[in-house]
CSV table of C-alpha atoms and ligand atoms in Angstrom, one decimal:
chain,number,residue,atom,x,y,z
A,9,UNK,CA,-10.6,-32.1,33.4
A,10,UNK,CA,-13.1,-34.0,35.6
A,11,UNK,CA,-15.3,-33.0,38.6
A,12,UNK,CA,-15.4,-36.1,40.7
A,13,UNK,CA,-18.0,-35.0,42.6
A,14,UNK,CA,-16.1,-34.5,45.8
A,15,UNK,CA,-16.4,-31.3,47.8
A,16,UNK,CA,-13.7,-29.6,50.2
A,17,UNK,CA,-13.1,-29.2,54.2
A,18,UNK,CA,-12.6,-26.2,53.8
A,19,UNK,CA,-16.1,-25.5,52.5
A,20,UNK,CA,-18.0,-28.4,54.6
A,21,UNK,CA,-17.2,-27.2,58.0
A,22,UNK,CA,-14.2,-29.9,58.8
A,23,UNK,CA,-12.1,-27.0,58.3
A,24,UNK,CA,-13.8,-24.1,57.5
A,25,UNK,CA,-16.7,-22.8,55.7
A,26,UNK,CA,-16.9,-20.4,52.8
A,27,UNK,CA,-14.0,-21.8,51.7
A,28,UNK,CA,-10.9,-19.6,50.1
A,29,UNK,CA,-11.3,-16.4,50.1
A,30,UNK,CA,-10.4,-16.3,46.2
A,31,UNK,CA,-12.3,-19.3,45.5
A,32,UNK,CA,-15.2,-19.8,42.8
A,33,UNK,CA,-15.3,-23.1,41.7
A,34,UNK,CA,-17.0,-22.4,38.4
A,35,UNK,CA,-14.4,-20.6,37.0
A,36,UNK,CA,-12.1,-23.2,37.0
A,37,UNK,CA,-14.1,-26.1,35.3
A,38,UNK,CA,-14.3,-26.5,31.8
A,39,UNK,CA,-18.1,-26.9,29.9
A,40,UNK,CA,-17.9,-30.8,30.0
A,41,UNK,CA,-17.2,-31.3,33.1
A,42,UNK,CA,-19.5,-30.6,35.3
A,43,UNK,CA,-21.0,-32.5,38.4
A,44,UNK,CA,-24.2,-33.9,37.3
A,45,UNK,CA,-22.4,-36.2,34.9
A,46,UNK,CA,-21.2,-39.4,35.4
A,47,UNK,CA,-16.6,-39.7,35.1
A,48,UNK,CA,-17.4,-41.7,32.0
A,49,UNK,CA,-19.5,-39.0,30.4
A,50,UNK,CA,-17.1,-36.1,31.5
A,51,UNK,CA,-13.9,-38.3,29.7
A,52,UNK,CA,-16.4,-38.9,26.4
A,53,UNK,CA,-17.0,-35.8,26.2
A,54,UNK,CA,-13.3,-34.6,27.4
A,55,UNK,CA,-12.0,-36.7,24.3
A,56,UNK,CA,-14.9,-35.5,22.1
A,57,UNK,CA,-13.5,-32.1,22.7
A,58,UNK,CA,-9.8,-32.8,22.3
A,59,UNK,CA,-10.4,-35.4,19.1
A,60,UNK,CA,-8.3,-34.6,16.7
A,61,UNK,CA,-5.2,-32.3,18.0
A,62,UNK,CA,-3.0,-34.7,17.9
A,63,UNK,CA,-2.9,-38.2,16.7
A,64,UNK,CA,-3.4,-41.4,19.0
A,65,UNK,CA,-4.2,-39.2,22.1
A,66,UNK,CA,-3.7,-41.0,25.3
A,67,UNK,CA,-5.1,-39.3,28.4
A,68,UNK,CA,-4.1,-38.2,32.0
A,69,UNK,CA,-7.5,-38.2,34.3
A,70,UNK,CA,-7.2,-35.2,36.0
A,71,UNK,CA,-9.2,-35.1,39.1
A,72,UNK,CA,-9.2,-31.7,39.7
A,73,UNK,CA,-12.4,-29.9,41.3
A,74,UNK,CA,-12.5,-29.0,45.0
A,75,UNK,CA,-10.6,-31.9,47.0
A,76,UNK,CA,-10.5,-34.6,45.0
A,77,UNK,CA,-8.6,-37.0,47.9
A,78,UNK,CA,-11.4,-35.9,50.1
A,79,UNK,CA,-13.9,-38.9,50.6
A,80,UNK,CA,-13.7,-42.3,52.2
A,81,UNK,CA,-10.8,-44.4,50.4
A,82,UNK,CA,-13.6,-46.9,49.0
A,83,UNK,CA,-15.4,-43.7,46.8
A,84,UNK,CA,-11.4,-42.4,46.1
A,85,UNK,CA,-11.1,-45.8,44.2
A,86,UNK,CA,-14.2,-46.3,42.7
A,87,UNK,CA,-14.0,-42.6,41.1
A,88,UNK,CA,-10.6,-43.2,39.9
A,89,UNK,CA,-11.2,-46.7,38.7
A,90,UNK,CA,-14.4,-45.3,36.7
A,91,UNK,CA,-11.7,-42.8,35.1
A,92,UNK,CA,-9.2,-45.5,34.6
A,93,UNK,CA,-11.6,-47.9,33.2
A,94,UNK,CA,-11.0,-45.8,29.7
A,95,UNK,CA,-8.7,-47.6,27.5
A,96,UNK,CA,-7.2,-44.2,26.1
A,97,UNK,CA,-7.0,-43.1,29.8
A,98,UNK,CA,-3.3,-44.1,31.0
A,99,UNK,CA,-3.0,-42.6,34.8
A,100,UNK,CA,-4.1,-40.0,37.6
A,101,UNK,CA,-3.6,-36.5,38.2
A,102,UNK,CA,-5.6,-35.6,41.8
A,103,UNK,CA,-5.4,-32.3,42.4
A,104,UNK,CA,-6.0,-31.7,46.9
A,105,UNK,CA,-5.3,-30.0,50.0
A,106,UNK,CA,-2.3,-30.2,51.5
A,107,UNK,CA,-4.8,-31.4,54.6
A,108,UNK,CA,-6.3,-34.2,52.4
A,109,UNK,CA,-3.5,-36.3,52.0
A,110,UNK,CA,-2.6,-39.2,54.5
A,111,UNK,CA,-1.2,-42.9,54.1
A,112,UNK,CA,-4.1,-44.7,53.5
A,113,UNK,CA,-4.9,-41.9,49.8
A,114,UNK,CA,-1.1,-42.4,48.9
A,115,UNK,CA,-1.3,-46.7,49.3
A,116,UNK,CA,-3.9,-46.0,47.0
A,117,UNK,CA,-2.4,-44.2,44.6
A,118,UNK,CA,0.9,-46.6,44.6
A,119,UNK,CA,-1.4,-49.5,44.1
A,120,UNK,CA,-3.0,-47.8,40.7
A,121,UNK,CA,0.6,-47.3,39.8
A,122,UNK,CA,1.3,-50.6,40.5
A,123,UNK,CA,-1.3,-51.7,38.0
A,124,UNK,CA,1.0,-50.0,35.4
A,125,UNK,CA,-0.8,-46.2,35.8
A,126,UNK,CA,0.6,-43.0,35.8
A,127,UNK,CA,-0.1,-41.3,39.5
A,128,UNK,CA,1.0,-37.4,40.5
A,129,UNK,CA,-0.7,-35.3,42.5
A,130,UNK,CA,-1.5,-31.7,42.5
A,131,UNK,CA,-0.8,-29.6,45.4
A,132,UNK,CA,-2.7,-26.4,46.3
A,133,UNK,CA,-0.2,-25.0,48.5
A,134,UNK,CA,-0.3,-21.3,47.0
A,135,UNK,CA,1.5,-19.1,49.6
A,136,UNK,CA,4.0,-20.5,52.4
A,137,UNK,CA,3.8,-17.6,54.4
A,138,UNK,CA,1.3,-18.2,57.1
A,139,UNK,CA,0.0,-14.9,57.1
A,140,UNK,CA,-1.0,-15.2,53.9
A,141,UNK,CA,-2.6,-18.6,54.3
A,142,UNK,CA,-4.8,-17.3,57.2
A,143,UNK,CA,-5.5,-13.6,55.5
A,144,UNK,CA,-7.1,-15.8,52.8
A,145,UNK,CA,-8.9,-18.1,54.8
A,146,UNK,CA,-6.8,-21.2,53.4
A,147,UNK,CA,-7.3,-23.5,56.4
A,148,UNK,CA,-4.0,-25.6,56.3
A,149,UNK,CA,-0.7,-24.1,57.7
A,150,UNK,CA,2.6,-23.9,55.6
A,151,UNK,CA,4.0,-26.2,57.6
A,152,UNK,CA,1.1,-28.5,56.6
A,153,UNK,CA,2.0,-28.0,52.7
A,154,UNK,CA,5.9,-29.2,53.5
A,155,UNK,CA,4.5,-32.1,55.4
A,156,UNK,CA,2.3,-33.2,52.5
A,157,UNK,CA,5.1,-32.7,50.3
A,158,UNK,CA,7.6,-34.6,51.9
A,159,UNK,CA,5.1,-37.3,52.7
A,160,UNK,CA,4.0,-37.7,48.7
A,161,UNK,CA,7.7,-38.1,48.0
A,162,UNK,CA,8.6,-40.8,50.5
A,163,UNK,CA,6.1,-42.8,48.5
A,164,UNK,CA,7.8,-41.7,44.8
A,165,UNK,CA,4.7,-39.7,44.0
A,166,UNK,CA,5.7,-36.6,42.0
A,167,UNK,CA,3.9,-33.6,43.2
A,168,UNK,CA,3.0,-30.8,41.4
A,169,UNK,CA,2.8,-27.6,43.2
A,170,UNK,CA,0.2,-24.6,43.0
A,171,UNK,CA,1.2,-21.3,44.2
A,172,UNK,CA,-0.4,-18.0,43.5
A,173,UNK,CA,1.5,-15.1,42.9
A,174,UNK,CA,0.0,-11.4,44.0
A,175,UNK,CA,-1.9,-12.3,47.2
A,176,UNK,CA,-2.8,-9.7,49.3
A,177,UNK,CA,0.0,-8.6,51.7
A,178,UNK,CA,2.8,-10.1,49.5
A,179,UNK,CA,5.8,-7.6,47.9
A,180,UNK,CA,7.4,-8.6,44.7
A,181,UNK,CA,10.3,-10.1,47.3
A,182,UNK,CA,7.9,-12.0,49.4
A,183,UNK,CA,7.1,-13.8,46.3
A,184,UNK,CA,10.7,-14.3,44.7
A,185,UNK,CA,11.6,-15.4,48.3
A,186,UNK,CA,9.3,-18.1,47.8
A,187,UNK,CA,11.5,-19.7,45.4
A,188,UNK,CA,14.4,-20.2,48.0
A,189,UNK,CA,11.9,-22.2,50.0
A,190,UNK,CA,10.6,-24.5,47.0
A,191,UNK,CA,14.1,-25.8,46.6
A,192,UNK,CA,14.2,-26.6,49.5
A,193,UNK,CA,11.6,-29.4,49.1
A,194,UNK,CA,11.3,-32.6,46.7
A,195,UNK,CA,8.6,-30.3,44.4
A,196,UNK,CA,8.9,-32.0,40.5
A,197,UNK,CA,6.9,-29.3,39.7
A,198,UNK,CA,5.0,-25.7,39.8
A,199,UNK,CA,2.0,-24.2,38.3
A,200,UNK,CA,2.0,-21.0,38.8
A,201,UNK,CA,-1.4,-18.7,38.9
A,202,UNK,CA,-1.9,-14.9,39.0
A,203,UNK,CA,-4.3,-14.2,41.7
A,204,UNK,CA,-7.2,-13.4,39.9
A,205,UNK,CA,-9.8,-11.1,41.6
A,206,UNK,CA,-13.4,-12.7,40.5
A,207,UNK,CA,-16.6,-11.2,40.8
A,208,UNK,CA,-18.6,-12.2,44.0
A,209,UNK,CA,-15.8,-13.7,45.9
A,210,UNK,CA,-14.6,-12.2,49.5
A,211,UNK,CA,-11.4,-11.3,48.1
A,212,UNK,CA,-13.7,-9.2,45.2
A,213,UNK,CA,-14.6,-6.9,48.6
A,214,UNK,CA,-11.8,-6.9,50.2
A,215,UNK,CA,-9.5,-5.4,46.7
A,216,UNK,CA,-12.5,-2.7,46.5
A,217,UNK,CA,-11.9,-1.7,50.0
A,218,UNK,CA,-8.0,-1.5,50.0
A,219,UNK,CA,-6.3,-2.0,46.6
A,220,UNK,CA,-3.4,-0.7,48.1
A,221,UNK,CA,-2.6,-4.3,49.7
A,222,UNK,CA,-2.2,-6.0,46.2
A,223,UNK,CA,-0.3,-5.7,44.0
A,224,UNK,CA,-1.3,-3.8,40.8
A,225,UNK,CA,0.6,-5.6,37.8
A,226,UNK,CA,0.3,-5.4,34.2
A,227,UNK,CA,0.8,-8.5,31.7
A,228,UNK,CA,4.7,-7.1,31.5
A,229,UNK,CA,5.2,-6.7,34.9
A,230,UNK,CA,4.1,-10.1,35.9
A,231,UNK,CA,6.1,-11.5,32.7
A,232,UNK,CA,9.0,-10.0,34.5
A,233,UNK,CA,8.3,-10.9,38.0
A,234,UNK,CA,7.9,-14.6,36.8
A,235,UNK,CA,10.9,-14.9,35.4
A,236,UNK,CA,13.0,-13.6,37.6
A,237,UNK,CA,11.2,-16.0,40.3
A,238,UNK,CA,12.1,-18.9,37.5
A,239,UNK,CA,15.9,-17.7,37.4
A,240,UNK,CA,16.0,-18.0,41.0
A,241,UNK,CA,14.8,-21.7,40.9
A,242,UNK,CA,16.2,-24.9,41.1
A,243,UNK,CA,16.9,-25.6,37.9
A,244,UNK,CA,15.0,-29.9,38.1
A,245,UNK,CA,11.6,-27.7,38.7
A,246,UNK,CA,9.9,-27.9,35.7
A,247,UNK,CA,6.9,-24.9,35.0
A,248,UNK,CA,4.2,-26.5,33.9
A,249,UNK,CA,2.1,-23.5,33.9
A,250,UNK,CA,3.0,-20.0,34.0
A,251,UNK,CA,-0.5,-18.0,34.2
A,252,UNK,CA,-4.3,-19.4,34.3
A,253,UNK,CA,-7.9,-17.8,32.9
A,254,UNK,CA,-10.9,-17.2,33.8
A,255,UNK,CA,-13.8,-16.0,32.3
A,256,UNK,CA,-13.5,-12.9,31.2
A,257,UNK,CA,-17.6,-12.6,32.4
A,258,UNK,CA,-16.3,-13.7,36.0
A,259,UNK,CA,-12.9,-11.8,36.1
A,260,UNK,CA,-12.5,-8.2,37.3
A,261,UNK,CA,-8.8,-8.1,37.6
A,262,UNK,CA,-5.9,-8.3,36.7
A,263,UNK,CA,-7.4,-8.2,33.0
A,264,UNK,CA,-3.6,-8.8,30.7
A,265,UNK,CA,-5.5,-8.6,28.0
A,266,UNK,CA,-3.3,-11.5,26.3
A,267,UNK,CA,-4.2,-15.6,26.7
A,268,UNK,CA,-1.6,-17.7,28.9
A,269,UNK,CA,-0.2,-18.8,26.1
A,270,UNK,CA,0.9,-15.0,24.9
A,271,UNK,CA,1.9,-14.5,29.1
A,272,UNK,CA,3.9,-18.2,28.6
A,273,UNK,CA,5.6,-16.7,25.6
A,274,UNK,CA,6.2,-13.3,27.1
A,275,UNK,CA,8.4,-15.1,30.2
A,276,UNK,CA,10.1,-17.6,27.8
A,277,UNK,CA,11.9,-14.2,25.9
A,278,UNK,CA,12.8,-12.4,29.0
A,279,UNK,CA,14.2,-16.5,30.3
A,280,UNK,CA,16.5,-16.4,27.1
A,281,UNK,CA,17.5,-12.6,28.1
A,282,UNK,CA,18.2,-13.1,31.7
B,28,LIG,S1,-9.7,-25.5,49.1
B,28,LIG,FE1,-9.8,-25.6,47.0
B,28,LIG,S2,-12.1,-26.0,46.5
B,28,LIG,FE2,-12.0,-25.6,48.5
B,28,LIG,S3,-12.4,-23.2,49.3
B,28,LIG,FE3,-10.3,-22.9,48.6
B,28,LIG,S4,-9.6,-22.9,46.3
B,28,LIG,FE4,-11.7,-23.6,46.8
């Protein structure tokens, strides 16, 4: 994971200020990935961290923090190239928002692919309901998410959609019905995240004041819900992530008490049964 030193239009004022109500960027960067370090240094630290896990490991440079396509093209090109300069990096994965993609960014990624690297986009859609997107201050619409997915597909760039499970005002049925929407779209993979209420965020205040507007799921409820969701999903869509884990000292809820790998294990047991 890399922090390319980018910002986000939902924080710098282009779209909004203050960001999404659930966002606490410190919660998703590992220690080796800090913006004061150069990309080269982050890669070396990341390789050191994973060293010995697998024999002859190769890496995809994952620009994860903030909106990693939100900068002038020459800046993007320079930062992506800095990552690709490492001999063990075989491609790029770029995380961004639906309103930060256009033909010029995708053409840049295609030109990188033509140099022999793998490229992929991780797209934070989070919900396909406009009422939810507006409530959590995402600053984009569901139509923009759909257009961005289709645009990536038109460049044959695989898209991994991020979807947040348990956003306020969404019922279990609402969540499941999003599988039907995703099934109509050229989505390659999905990363599912339970909404994590993190201390100090705007959503933590909302959750404290109106807890009944949030799904209150246990580890078992969540596993059941995701298993049902996956059963409803098109069979060629890969699931790259079933749950996430923020540092415990930041996490107010839900506190599953198990690692994401255990959540995944339980979901797979339920899927086999279903
Ligand atoms: S778009 Fe991403 S980085 Fe920007 S405020 Fe929302 S979650 Fe945070």
